[in-house]
Short mmCIF file of C-alpha atoms and ligand atoms in Angstrom, two decimals:
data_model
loop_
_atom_site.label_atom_id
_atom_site.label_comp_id
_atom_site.label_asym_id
_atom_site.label_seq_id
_atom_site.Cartn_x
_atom_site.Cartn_y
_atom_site.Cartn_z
CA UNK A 1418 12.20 22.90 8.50
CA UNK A 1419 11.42 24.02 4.97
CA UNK A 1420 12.02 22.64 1.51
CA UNK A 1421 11.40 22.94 -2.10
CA UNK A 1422 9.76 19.40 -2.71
CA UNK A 1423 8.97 17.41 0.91
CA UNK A 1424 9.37 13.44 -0.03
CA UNK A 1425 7.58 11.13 2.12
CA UNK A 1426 9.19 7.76 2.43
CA UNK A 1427 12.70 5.92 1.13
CA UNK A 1428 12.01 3.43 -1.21
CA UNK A 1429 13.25 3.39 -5.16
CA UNK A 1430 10.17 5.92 -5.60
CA UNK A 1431 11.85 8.26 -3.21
CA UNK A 1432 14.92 8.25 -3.16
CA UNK A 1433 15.34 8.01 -6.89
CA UNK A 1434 12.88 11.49 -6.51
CA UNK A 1435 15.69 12.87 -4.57
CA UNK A 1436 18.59 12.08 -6.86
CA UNK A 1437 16.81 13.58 -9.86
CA UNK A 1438 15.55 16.79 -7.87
CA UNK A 1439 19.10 17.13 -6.96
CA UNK A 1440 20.75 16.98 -10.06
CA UNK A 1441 18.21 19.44 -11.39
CA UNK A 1442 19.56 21.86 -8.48
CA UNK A 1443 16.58 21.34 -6.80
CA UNK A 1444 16.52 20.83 -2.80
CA UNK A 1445 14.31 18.30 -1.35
CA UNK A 1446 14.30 16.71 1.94
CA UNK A 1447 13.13 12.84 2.58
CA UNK A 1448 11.35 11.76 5.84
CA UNK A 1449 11.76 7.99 6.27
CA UNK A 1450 9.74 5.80 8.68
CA UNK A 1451 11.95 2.93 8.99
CA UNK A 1452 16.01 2.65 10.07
CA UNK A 1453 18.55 2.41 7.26
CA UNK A 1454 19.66 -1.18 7.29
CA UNK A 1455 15.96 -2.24 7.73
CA UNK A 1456 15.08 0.04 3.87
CA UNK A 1457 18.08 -1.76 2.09
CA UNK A 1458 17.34 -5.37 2.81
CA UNK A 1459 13.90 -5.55 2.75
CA UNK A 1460 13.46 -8.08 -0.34
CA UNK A 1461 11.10 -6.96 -3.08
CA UNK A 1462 11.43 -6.53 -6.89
CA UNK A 1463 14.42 -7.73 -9.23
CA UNK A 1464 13.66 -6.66 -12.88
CA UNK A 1465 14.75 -2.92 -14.26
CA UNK A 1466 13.21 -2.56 -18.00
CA UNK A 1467 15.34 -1.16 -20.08
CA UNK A 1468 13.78 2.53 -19.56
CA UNK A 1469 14.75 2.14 -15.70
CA UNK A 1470 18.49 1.19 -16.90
CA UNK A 1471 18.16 4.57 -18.92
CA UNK A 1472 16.95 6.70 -16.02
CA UNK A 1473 19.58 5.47 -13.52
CA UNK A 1474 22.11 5.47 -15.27
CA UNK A 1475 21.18 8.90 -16.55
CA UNK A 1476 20.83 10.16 -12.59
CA UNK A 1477 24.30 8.56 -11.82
CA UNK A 1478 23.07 5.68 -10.43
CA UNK A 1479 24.05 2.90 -12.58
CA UNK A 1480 27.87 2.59 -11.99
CA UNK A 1481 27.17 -0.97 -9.63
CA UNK A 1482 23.83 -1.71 -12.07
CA UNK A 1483 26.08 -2.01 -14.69
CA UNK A 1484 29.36 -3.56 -13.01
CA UNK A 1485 26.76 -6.58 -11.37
CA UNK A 1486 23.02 -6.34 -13.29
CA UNK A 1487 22.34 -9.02 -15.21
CA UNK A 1488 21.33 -7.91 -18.52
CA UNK A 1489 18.11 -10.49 -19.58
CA UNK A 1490 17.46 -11.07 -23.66
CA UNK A 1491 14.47 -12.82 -22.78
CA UNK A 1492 11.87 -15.10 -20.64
CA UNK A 1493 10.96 -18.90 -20.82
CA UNK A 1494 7.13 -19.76 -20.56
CA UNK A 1495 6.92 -23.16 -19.14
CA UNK A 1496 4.02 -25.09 -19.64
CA UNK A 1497 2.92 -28.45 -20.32
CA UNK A 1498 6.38 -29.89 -19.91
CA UNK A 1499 7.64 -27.73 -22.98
CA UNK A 1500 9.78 -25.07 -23.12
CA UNK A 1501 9.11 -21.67 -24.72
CA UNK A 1502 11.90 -18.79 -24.99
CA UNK A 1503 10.50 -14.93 -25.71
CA UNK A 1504 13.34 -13.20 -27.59
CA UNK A 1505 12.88 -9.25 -26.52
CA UNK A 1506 15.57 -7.74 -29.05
CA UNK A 1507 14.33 -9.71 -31.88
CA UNK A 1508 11.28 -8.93 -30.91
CA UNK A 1509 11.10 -4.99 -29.51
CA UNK A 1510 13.94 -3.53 -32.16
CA UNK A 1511 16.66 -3.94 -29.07
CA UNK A 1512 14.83 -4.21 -25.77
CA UNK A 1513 16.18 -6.21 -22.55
CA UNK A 1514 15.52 -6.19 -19.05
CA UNK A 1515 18.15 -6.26 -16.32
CA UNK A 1516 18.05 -8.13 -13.06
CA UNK A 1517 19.55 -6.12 -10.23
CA UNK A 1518 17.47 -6.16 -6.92
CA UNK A 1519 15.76 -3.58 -5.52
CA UNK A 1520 17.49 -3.54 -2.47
CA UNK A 1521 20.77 -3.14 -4.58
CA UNK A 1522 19.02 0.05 -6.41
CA UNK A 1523 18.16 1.86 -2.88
CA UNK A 1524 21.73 0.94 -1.15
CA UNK A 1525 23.10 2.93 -4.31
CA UNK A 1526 20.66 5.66 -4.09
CA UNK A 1527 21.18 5.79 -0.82
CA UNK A 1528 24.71 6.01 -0.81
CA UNK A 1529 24.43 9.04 -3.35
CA UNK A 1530 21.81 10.89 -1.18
CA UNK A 1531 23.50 10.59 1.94
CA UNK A 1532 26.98 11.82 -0.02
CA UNK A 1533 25.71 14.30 -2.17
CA UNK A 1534 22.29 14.97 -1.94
CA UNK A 1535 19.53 16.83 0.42
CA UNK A 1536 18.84 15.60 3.80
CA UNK A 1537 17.72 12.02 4.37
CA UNK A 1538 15.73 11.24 7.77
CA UNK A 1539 15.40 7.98 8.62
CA UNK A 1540 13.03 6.87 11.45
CA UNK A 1541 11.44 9.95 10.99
CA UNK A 1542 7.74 8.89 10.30
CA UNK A 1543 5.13 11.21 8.40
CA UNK A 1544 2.11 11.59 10.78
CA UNK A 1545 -0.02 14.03 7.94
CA UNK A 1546 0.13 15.81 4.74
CA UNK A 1547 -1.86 19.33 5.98
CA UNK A 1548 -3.26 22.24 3.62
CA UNK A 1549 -2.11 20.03 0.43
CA UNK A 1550 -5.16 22.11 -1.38
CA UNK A 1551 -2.96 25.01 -1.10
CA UNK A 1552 0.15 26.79 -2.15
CA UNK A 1553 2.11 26.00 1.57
CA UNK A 1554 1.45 22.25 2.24
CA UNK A 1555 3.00 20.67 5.32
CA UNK A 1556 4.31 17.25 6.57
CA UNK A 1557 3.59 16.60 10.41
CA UNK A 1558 6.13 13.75 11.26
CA UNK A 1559 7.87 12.00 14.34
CA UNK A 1560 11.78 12.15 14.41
CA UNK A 1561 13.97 11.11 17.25
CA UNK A 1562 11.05 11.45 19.59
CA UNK A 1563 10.23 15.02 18.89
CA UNK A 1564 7.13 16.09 16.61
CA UNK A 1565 8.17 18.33 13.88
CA UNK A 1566 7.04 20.50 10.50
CA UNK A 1567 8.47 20.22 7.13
CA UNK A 1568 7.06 23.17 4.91
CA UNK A 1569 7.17 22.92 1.51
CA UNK A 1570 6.08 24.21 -2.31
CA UNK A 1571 5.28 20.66 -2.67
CA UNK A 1572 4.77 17.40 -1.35
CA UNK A 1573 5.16 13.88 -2.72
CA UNK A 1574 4.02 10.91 -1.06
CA UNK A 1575 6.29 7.94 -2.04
CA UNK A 1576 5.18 6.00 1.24
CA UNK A 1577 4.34 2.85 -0.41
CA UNK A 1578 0.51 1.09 -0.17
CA UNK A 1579 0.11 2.15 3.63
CA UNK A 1580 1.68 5.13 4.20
CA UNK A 1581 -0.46 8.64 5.03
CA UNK A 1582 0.19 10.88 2.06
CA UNK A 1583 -3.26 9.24 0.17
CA UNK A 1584 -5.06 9.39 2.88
CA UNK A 1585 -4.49 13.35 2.85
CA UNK A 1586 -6.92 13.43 -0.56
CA UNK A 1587 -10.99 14.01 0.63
CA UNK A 1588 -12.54 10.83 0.59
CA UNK A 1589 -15.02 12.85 -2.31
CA UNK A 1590 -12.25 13.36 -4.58
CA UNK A 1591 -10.89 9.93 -4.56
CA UNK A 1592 -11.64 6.87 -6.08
CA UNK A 1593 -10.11 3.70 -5.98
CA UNK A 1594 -10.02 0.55 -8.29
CA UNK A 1595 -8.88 -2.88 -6.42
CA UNK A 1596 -8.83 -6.48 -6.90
CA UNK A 1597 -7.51 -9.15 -4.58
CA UNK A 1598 -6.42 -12.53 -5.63
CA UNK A 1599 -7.36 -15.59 -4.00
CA UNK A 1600 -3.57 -16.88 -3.53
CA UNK A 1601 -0.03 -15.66 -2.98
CA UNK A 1602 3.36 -16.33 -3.78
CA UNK A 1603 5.73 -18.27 -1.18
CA UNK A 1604 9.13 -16.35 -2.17
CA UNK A 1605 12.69 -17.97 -1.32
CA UNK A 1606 16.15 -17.18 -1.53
CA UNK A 1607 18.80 -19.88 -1.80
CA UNK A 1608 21.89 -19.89 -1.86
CA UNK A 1609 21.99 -22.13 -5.43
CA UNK A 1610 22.88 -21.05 -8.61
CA UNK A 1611 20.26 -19.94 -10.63
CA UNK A 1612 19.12 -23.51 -12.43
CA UNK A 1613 18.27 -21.28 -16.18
CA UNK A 1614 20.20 -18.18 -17.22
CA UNK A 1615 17.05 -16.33 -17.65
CA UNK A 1616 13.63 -16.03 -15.58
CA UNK A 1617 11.23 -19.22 -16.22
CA UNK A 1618 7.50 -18.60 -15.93
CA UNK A 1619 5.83 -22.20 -15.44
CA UNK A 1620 2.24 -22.98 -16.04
CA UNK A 1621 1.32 -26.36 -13.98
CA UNK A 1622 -2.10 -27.72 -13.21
CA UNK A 1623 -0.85 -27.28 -9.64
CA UNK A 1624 -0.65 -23.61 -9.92
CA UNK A 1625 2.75 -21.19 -10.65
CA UNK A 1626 6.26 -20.64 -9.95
CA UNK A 1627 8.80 -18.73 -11.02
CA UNK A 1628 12.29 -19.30 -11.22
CA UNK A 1629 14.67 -16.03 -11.17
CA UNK A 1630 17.78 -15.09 -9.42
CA UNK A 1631 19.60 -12.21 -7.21
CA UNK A 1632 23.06 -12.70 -8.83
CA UNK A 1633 24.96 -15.77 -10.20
CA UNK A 1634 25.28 -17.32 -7.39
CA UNK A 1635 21.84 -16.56 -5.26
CA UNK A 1636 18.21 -17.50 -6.71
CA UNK A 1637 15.11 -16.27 -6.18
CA UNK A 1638 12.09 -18.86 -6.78
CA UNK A 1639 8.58 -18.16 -6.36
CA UNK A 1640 5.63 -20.68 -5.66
CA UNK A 1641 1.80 -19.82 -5.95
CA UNK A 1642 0.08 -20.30 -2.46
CA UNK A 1643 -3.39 -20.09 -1.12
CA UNK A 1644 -4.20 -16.99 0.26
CA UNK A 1645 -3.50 -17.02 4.57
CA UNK A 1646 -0.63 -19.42 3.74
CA UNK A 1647 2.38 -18.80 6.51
CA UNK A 1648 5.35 -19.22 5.81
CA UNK A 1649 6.18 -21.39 8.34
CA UNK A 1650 3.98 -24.34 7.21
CA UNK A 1651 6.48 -25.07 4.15
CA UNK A 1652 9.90 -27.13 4.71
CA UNK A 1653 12.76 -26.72 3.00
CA UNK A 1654 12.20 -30.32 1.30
CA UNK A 1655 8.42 -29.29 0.42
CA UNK A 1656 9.39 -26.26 -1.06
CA UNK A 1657 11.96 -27.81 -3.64
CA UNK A 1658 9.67 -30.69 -4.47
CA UNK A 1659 6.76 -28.22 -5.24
CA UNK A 1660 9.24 -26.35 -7.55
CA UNK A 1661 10.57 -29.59 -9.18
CA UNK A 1662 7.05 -30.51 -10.05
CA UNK A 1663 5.90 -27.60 -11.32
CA UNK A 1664 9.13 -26.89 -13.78
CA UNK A 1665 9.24 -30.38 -14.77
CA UNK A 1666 10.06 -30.55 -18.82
CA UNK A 1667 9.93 -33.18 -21.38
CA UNK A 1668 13.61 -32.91 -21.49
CA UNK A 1669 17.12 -33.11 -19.02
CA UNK A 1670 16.17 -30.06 -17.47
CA UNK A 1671 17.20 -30.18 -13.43
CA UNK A 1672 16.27 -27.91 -10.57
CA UNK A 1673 19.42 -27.12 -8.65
CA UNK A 1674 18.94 -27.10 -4.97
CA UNK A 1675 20.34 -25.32 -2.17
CA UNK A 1676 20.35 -23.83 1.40
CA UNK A 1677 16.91 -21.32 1.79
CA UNK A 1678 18.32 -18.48 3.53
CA UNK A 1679 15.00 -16.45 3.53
CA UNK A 1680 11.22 -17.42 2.88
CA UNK A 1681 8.11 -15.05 3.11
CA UNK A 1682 4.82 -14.70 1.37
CA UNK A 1683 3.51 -12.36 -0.37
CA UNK A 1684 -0.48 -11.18 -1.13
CA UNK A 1685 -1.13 -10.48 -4.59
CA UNK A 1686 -3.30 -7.12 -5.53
CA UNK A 1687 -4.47 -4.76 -7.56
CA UNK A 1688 -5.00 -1.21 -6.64
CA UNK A 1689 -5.30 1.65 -8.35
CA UNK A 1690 -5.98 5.26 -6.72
CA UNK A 1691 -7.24 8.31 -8.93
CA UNK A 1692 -6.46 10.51 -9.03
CA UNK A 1693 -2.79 11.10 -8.53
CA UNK A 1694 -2.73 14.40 -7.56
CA UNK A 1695 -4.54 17.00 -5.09
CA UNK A 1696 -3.51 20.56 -5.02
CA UNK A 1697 -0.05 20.60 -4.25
CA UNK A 1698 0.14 16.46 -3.10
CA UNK A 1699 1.48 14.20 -5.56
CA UNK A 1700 1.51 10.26 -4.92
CA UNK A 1701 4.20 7.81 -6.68
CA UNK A 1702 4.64 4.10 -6.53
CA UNK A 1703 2.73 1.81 -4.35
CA UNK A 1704 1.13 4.55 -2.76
CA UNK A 1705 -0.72 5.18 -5.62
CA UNK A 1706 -1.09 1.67 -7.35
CA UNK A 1707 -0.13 -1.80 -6.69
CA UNK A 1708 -0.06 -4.62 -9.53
CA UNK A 1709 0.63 -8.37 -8.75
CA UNK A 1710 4.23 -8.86 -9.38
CA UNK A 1711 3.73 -11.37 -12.34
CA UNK A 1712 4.17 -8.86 -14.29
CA UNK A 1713 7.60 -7.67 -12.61
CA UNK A 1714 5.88 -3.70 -13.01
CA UNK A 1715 5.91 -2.38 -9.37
CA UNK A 1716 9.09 -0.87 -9.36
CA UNK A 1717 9.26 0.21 -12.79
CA UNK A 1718 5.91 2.28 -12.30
CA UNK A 1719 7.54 3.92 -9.62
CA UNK A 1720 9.84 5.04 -11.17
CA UNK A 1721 8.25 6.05 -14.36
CA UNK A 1722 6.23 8.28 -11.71
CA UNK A 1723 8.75 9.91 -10.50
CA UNK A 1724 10.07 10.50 -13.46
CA UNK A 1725 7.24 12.41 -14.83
CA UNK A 1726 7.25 14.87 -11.53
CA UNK A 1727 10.88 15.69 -11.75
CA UNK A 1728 10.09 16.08 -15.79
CA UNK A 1729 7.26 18.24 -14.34
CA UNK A 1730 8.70 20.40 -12.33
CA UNK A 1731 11.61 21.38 -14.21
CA UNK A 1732 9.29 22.24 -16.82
CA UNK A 1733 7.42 24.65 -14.90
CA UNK A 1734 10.95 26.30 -13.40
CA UNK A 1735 11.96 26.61 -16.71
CA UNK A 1736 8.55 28.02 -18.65
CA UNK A 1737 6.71 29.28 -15.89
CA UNK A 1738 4.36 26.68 -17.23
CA UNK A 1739 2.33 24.31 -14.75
CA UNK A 1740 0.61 22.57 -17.77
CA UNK A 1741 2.61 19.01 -17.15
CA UNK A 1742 2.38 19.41 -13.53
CA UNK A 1743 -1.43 20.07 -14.21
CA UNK A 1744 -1.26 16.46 -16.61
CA UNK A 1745 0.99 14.40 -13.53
CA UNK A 1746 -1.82 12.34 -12.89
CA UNK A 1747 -3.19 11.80 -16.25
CA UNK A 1748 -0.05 11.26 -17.63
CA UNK A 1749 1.06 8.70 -15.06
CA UNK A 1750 -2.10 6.66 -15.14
CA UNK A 1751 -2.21 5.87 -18.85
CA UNK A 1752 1.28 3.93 -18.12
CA UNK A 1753 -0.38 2.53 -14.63
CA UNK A 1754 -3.30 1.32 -16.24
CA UNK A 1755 -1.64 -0.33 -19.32
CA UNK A 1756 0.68 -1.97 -16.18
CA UNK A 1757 -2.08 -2.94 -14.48
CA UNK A 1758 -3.60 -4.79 -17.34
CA UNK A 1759 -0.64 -6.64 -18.47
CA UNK A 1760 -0.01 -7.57 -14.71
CA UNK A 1761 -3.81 -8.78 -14.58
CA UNK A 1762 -3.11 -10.71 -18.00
CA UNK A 1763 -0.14 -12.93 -17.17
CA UNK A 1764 -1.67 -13.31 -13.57
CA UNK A 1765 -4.53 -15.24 -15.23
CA UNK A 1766 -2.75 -16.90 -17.62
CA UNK A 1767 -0.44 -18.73 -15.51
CA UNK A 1768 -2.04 -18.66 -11.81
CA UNK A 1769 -4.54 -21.25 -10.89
CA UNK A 1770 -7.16 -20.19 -9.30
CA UNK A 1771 -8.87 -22.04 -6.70
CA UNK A 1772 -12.28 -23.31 -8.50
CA UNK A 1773 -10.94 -23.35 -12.14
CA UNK A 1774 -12.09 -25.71 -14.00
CA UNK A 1775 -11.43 -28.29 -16.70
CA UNK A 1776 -12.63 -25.36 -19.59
CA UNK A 1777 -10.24 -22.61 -17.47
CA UNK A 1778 -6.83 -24.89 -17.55
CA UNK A 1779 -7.53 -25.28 -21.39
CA UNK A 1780 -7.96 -21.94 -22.15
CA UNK A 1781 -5.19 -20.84 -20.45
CA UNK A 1782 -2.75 -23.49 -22.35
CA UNK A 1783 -4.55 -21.89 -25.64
CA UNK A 1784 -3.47 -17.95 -24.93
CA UNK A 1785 0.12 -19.75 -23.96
CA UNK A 1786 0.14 -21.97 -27.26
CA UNK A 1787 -0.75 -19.01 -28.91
CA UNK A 1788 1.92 -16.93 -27.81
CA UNK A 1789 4.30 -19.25 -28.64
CA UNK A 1790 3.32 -19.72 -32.36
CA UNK A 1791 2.02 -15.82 -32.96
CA UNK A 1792 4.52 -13.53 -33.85
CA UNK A 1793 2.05 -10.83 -32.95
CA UNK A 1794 0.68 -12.13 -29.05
CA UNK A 1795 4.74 -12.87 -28.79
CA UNK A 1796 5.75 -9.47 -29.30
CA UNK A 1797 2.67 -8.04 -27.63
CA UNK A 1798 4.27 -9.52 -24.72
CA UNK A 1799 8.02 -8.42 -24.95
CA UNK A 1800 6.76 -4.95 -25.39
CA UNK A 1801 4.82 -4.98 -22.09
CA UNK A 1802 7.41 -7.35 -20.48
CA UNK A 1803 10.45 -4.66 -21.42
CA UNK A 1804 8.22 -1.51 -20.79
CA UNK A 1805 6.11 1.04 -21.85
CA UNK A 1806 7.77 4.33 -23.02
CA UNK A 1807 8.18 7.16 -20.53
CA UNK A 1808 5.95 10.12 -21.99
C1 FAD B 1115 6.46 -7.97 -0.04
C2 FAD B 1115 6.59 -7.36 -1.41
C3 FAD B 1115 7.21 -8.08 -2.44
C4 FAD B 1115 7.34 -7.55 -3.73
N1 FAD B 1115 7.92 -8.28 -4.74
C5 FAD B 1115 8.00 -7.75 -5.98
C6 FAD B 1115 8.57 -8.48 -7.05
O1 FAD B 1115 9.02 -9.60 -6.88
N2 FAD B 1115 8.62 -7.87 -8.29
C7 FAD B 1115 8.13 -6.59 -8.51
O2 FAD B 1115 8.22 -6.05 -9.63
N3 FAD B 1115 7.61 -5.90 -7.51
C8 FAD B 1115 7.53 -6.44 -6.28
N4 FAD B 1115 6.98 -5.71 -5.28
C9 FAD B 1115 6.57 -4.36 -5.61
C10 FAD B 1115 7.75 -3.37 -5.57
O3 FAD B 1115 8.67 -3.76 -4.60
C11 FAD B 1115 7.16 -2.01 -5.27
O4 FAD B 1115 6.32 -1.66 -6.36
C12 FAD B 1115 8.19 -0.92 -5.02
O5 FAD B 1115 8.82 -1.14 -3.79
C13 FAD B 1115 7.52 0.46 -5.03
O6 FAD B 1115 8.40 1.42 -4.55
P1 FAD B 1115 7.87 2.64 -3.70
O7 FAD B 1115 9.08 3.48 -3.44
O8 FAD B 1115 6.71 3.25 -4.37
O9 FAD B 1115 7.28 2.03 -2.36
P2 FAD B 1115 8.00 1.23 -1.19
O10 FAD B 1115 9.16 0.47 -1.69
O11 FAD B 1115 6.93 0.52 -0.44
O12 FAD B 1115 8.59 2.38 -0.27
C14 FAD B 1115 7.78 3.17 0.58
C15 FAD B 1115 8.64 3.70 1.71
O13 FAD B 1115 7.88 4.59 2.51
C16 FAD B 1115 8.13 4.33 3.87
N5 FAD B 1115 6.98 4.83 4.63
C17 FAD B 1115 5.74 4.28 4.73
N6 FAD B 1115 4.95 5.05 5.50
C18 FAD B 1115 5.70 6.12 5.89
C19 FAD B 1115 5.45 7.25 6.71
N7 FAD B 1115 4.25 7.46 7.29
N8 FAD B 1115 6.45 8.15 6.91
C20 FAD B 1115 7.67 7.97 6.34
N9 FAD B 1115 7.96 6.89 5.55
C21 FAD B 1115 6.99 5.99 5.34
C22 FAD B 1115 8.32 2.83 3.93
O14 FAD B 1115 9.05 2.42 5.08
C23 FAD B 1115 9.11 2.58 2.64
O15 FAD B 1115 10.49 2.68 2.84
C24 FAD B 1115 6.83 -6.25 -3.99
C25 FAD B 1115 6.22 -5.53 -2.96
C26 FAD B 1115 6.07 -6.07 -1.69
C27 FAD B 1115 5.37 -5.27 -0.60
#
């Protein structure tokens, strides 16, 4: 087999890769390790920033984003039993976010691919990314029993935190940036009504939650863990009395409960791998960085990576020029890092982490106090919350 850009692996990274090659009359093909069914409803992120609205929509992707997405003006910080709204259009000059899940965004893409687009393998897992150094790079991979070769001008590893493309860059030329967290988030979905109309973040001496939701009628709640915690060892019952304590208010507020139809965990890291590129390898997504999903970033990088190599390599069709192709992984990493540091920021300030003392809980309540009475740390965090501008 042989293709213009080889894509390794079907998740929004990917397959939103292979919509925008495609509607640049570029051909592609995608190798995917998993089975169809197994790639849509596999539960992950829920919040598109307003840039990822753009870029879907812009791709021909939004028509069910924008029938069922929830558009979002804003967040509550919970903390102390009060109440604090952020206001991102009065605060960004427009911004919002919208919650539509991720699995909704690859069933779409998906869809498109399969109707329109380049080949789409699933079970068909990459074993290696040879000769990336130079101009003919190749994907070894597994489909339907048989081993076969995709040659291509260029390959992009979109295989998520433990796929093979990184592992393709000598262990000289790479370096990596990590931190794990001592605790993890205990994730349900319940067949409730969302209790708020937009996401609360809650602050409580017994660590965080999160409330959000799937649609109107489906919620999504979060609970900080300790780190090795199964998901298993929670009932039902436990589960909505943690969440009830932790969102308690001053006021009427009630948690709305109803049947859990799904519960996992989830480890919470950090992980950054530079660079981005080698030769004619490029990495997007997870397989290049992972941030804690406080910061609802993950999917949003990926797609502002993807973004940038599509931008890329039109560019260089069109000029003749390499020079953003030759910026990829500088270009993408000023946006990772600024992720990765506003992920790490509201991580701190609302986790609790085991240890933290007396001096820790106040100073967390201080940067919260003080974002709800600064204009400036307010807006700070609408900006990051909504997203960074593309480049
Ligand atoms: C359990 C979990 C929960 C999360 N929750 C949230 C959240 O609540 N909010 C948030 O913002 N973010 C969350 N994230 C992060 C967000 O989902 C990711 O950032 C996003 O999925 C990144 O997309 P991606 O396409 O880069 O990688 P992925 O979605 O991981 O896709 C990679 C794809 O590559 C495939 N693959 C792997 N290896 C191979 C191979 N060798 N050959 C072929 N295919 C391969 C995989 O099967 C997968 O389909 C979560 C992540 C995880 C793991």
């Amino acid at each position: 087999m042989r293709t213009t850009v080889g894509i390794i692996g079907a998740g929004p990274a990917g397959l939103l890769l292979a919509r925008l090659l495609h509607n640049a009359g570029i051909d592609s093909v995608v190798l995917e390790s998993r089975d169809r069914a197994y790639v849509e409803q596999r539960q992950r992120a829920g919040i598109l920033e307003q840039g990822t609205v753009d870029v879907l929509r812009a791709a021909g992707a939004g028509e069910r984003m924008d029938r069922e997405g929830l558009r979002h003006d804003g967040i509550e910080l919970r903390y102390d039993r009060k109440r604090h709204r952020v206001d991102f259009p009065a605060l960004t000059g427009g911004k919002a976010v919208t919650v539509y899940a991720q699995t909704e965004v690859c069933k779409d893409l998906i869809a498109l691919q399969l109707a329109e687009g380049g080949p789409l393998l699933f079970e068909a897992e990459a074993l290696a990314v040879e000769d990336a150094a130079t101009g003919h790079p190749r994907v070894r991979f597994r489909h339907q029993g048989a081993e076969d070769v995709l040659e291509c001008d260029y390959v992009v590893g979109c295989d998520g935190f433990w796929g093979v493309a990184r592992t393709a860059v000598p262990a000289g030329l790479s370096r990596t940036f990590e931190r794990t967290y001592p605790f993890g988030w205990l994730g349900i979905l319940a067949d409730v009504p969302p209790s708020h109309d937009e996401l609360v973040y809650a602050r409580h001496d017994r660590g965080f939650a999160l409330l959000s939701m799937r649609s109107p009628s489906v919620s999504r709640l979060y609970l900080q863990v300790p780190d090795g915690t199964k998901a298993e060892e929670w009932s039902d019952e436990e589960i909505w009395d943690e969440l009830e304590r932790r969102f308690e208010t001053a006021d009427d507020w009630t948690l709305q409960r109803g049947p859990i139809t799904q519960k996992s965990v989830t480890p919470m890291r950090s992980f950054v791998h530079e660079p981005m590129r080698h030769g004619r390898l490029f990495l997007a997504g997870d397989a290049a960085h992972i941030v804690p999903p406080t910061g609802a970033k993950g999917l949003n990088l990926a797609v502002g990576d993807v973004v940038t190599f599509a931008r890329a390599l039109v560019h260089q069709r069109e000029t003749g020029s390499a020079e953003l192709l030759d910026a990829y992984s500088a270009t993408c990493l000023r946006r990772v890092w600024q992720a990765e540091r506003f992920s790490y920021d509201m991580t701190t300030l609302l986790h609790r982490a085991p240890g933290a003392t007396a001096f820790d809980a106040r100073l967390q309540l201080a940067r919260l106090e003080r974002i709800a009475s600064s204009r400036a740390a307010e807006t700070d965090l609408a900006e990051a919350y909504t997203g960074f501008p593309l480049e």
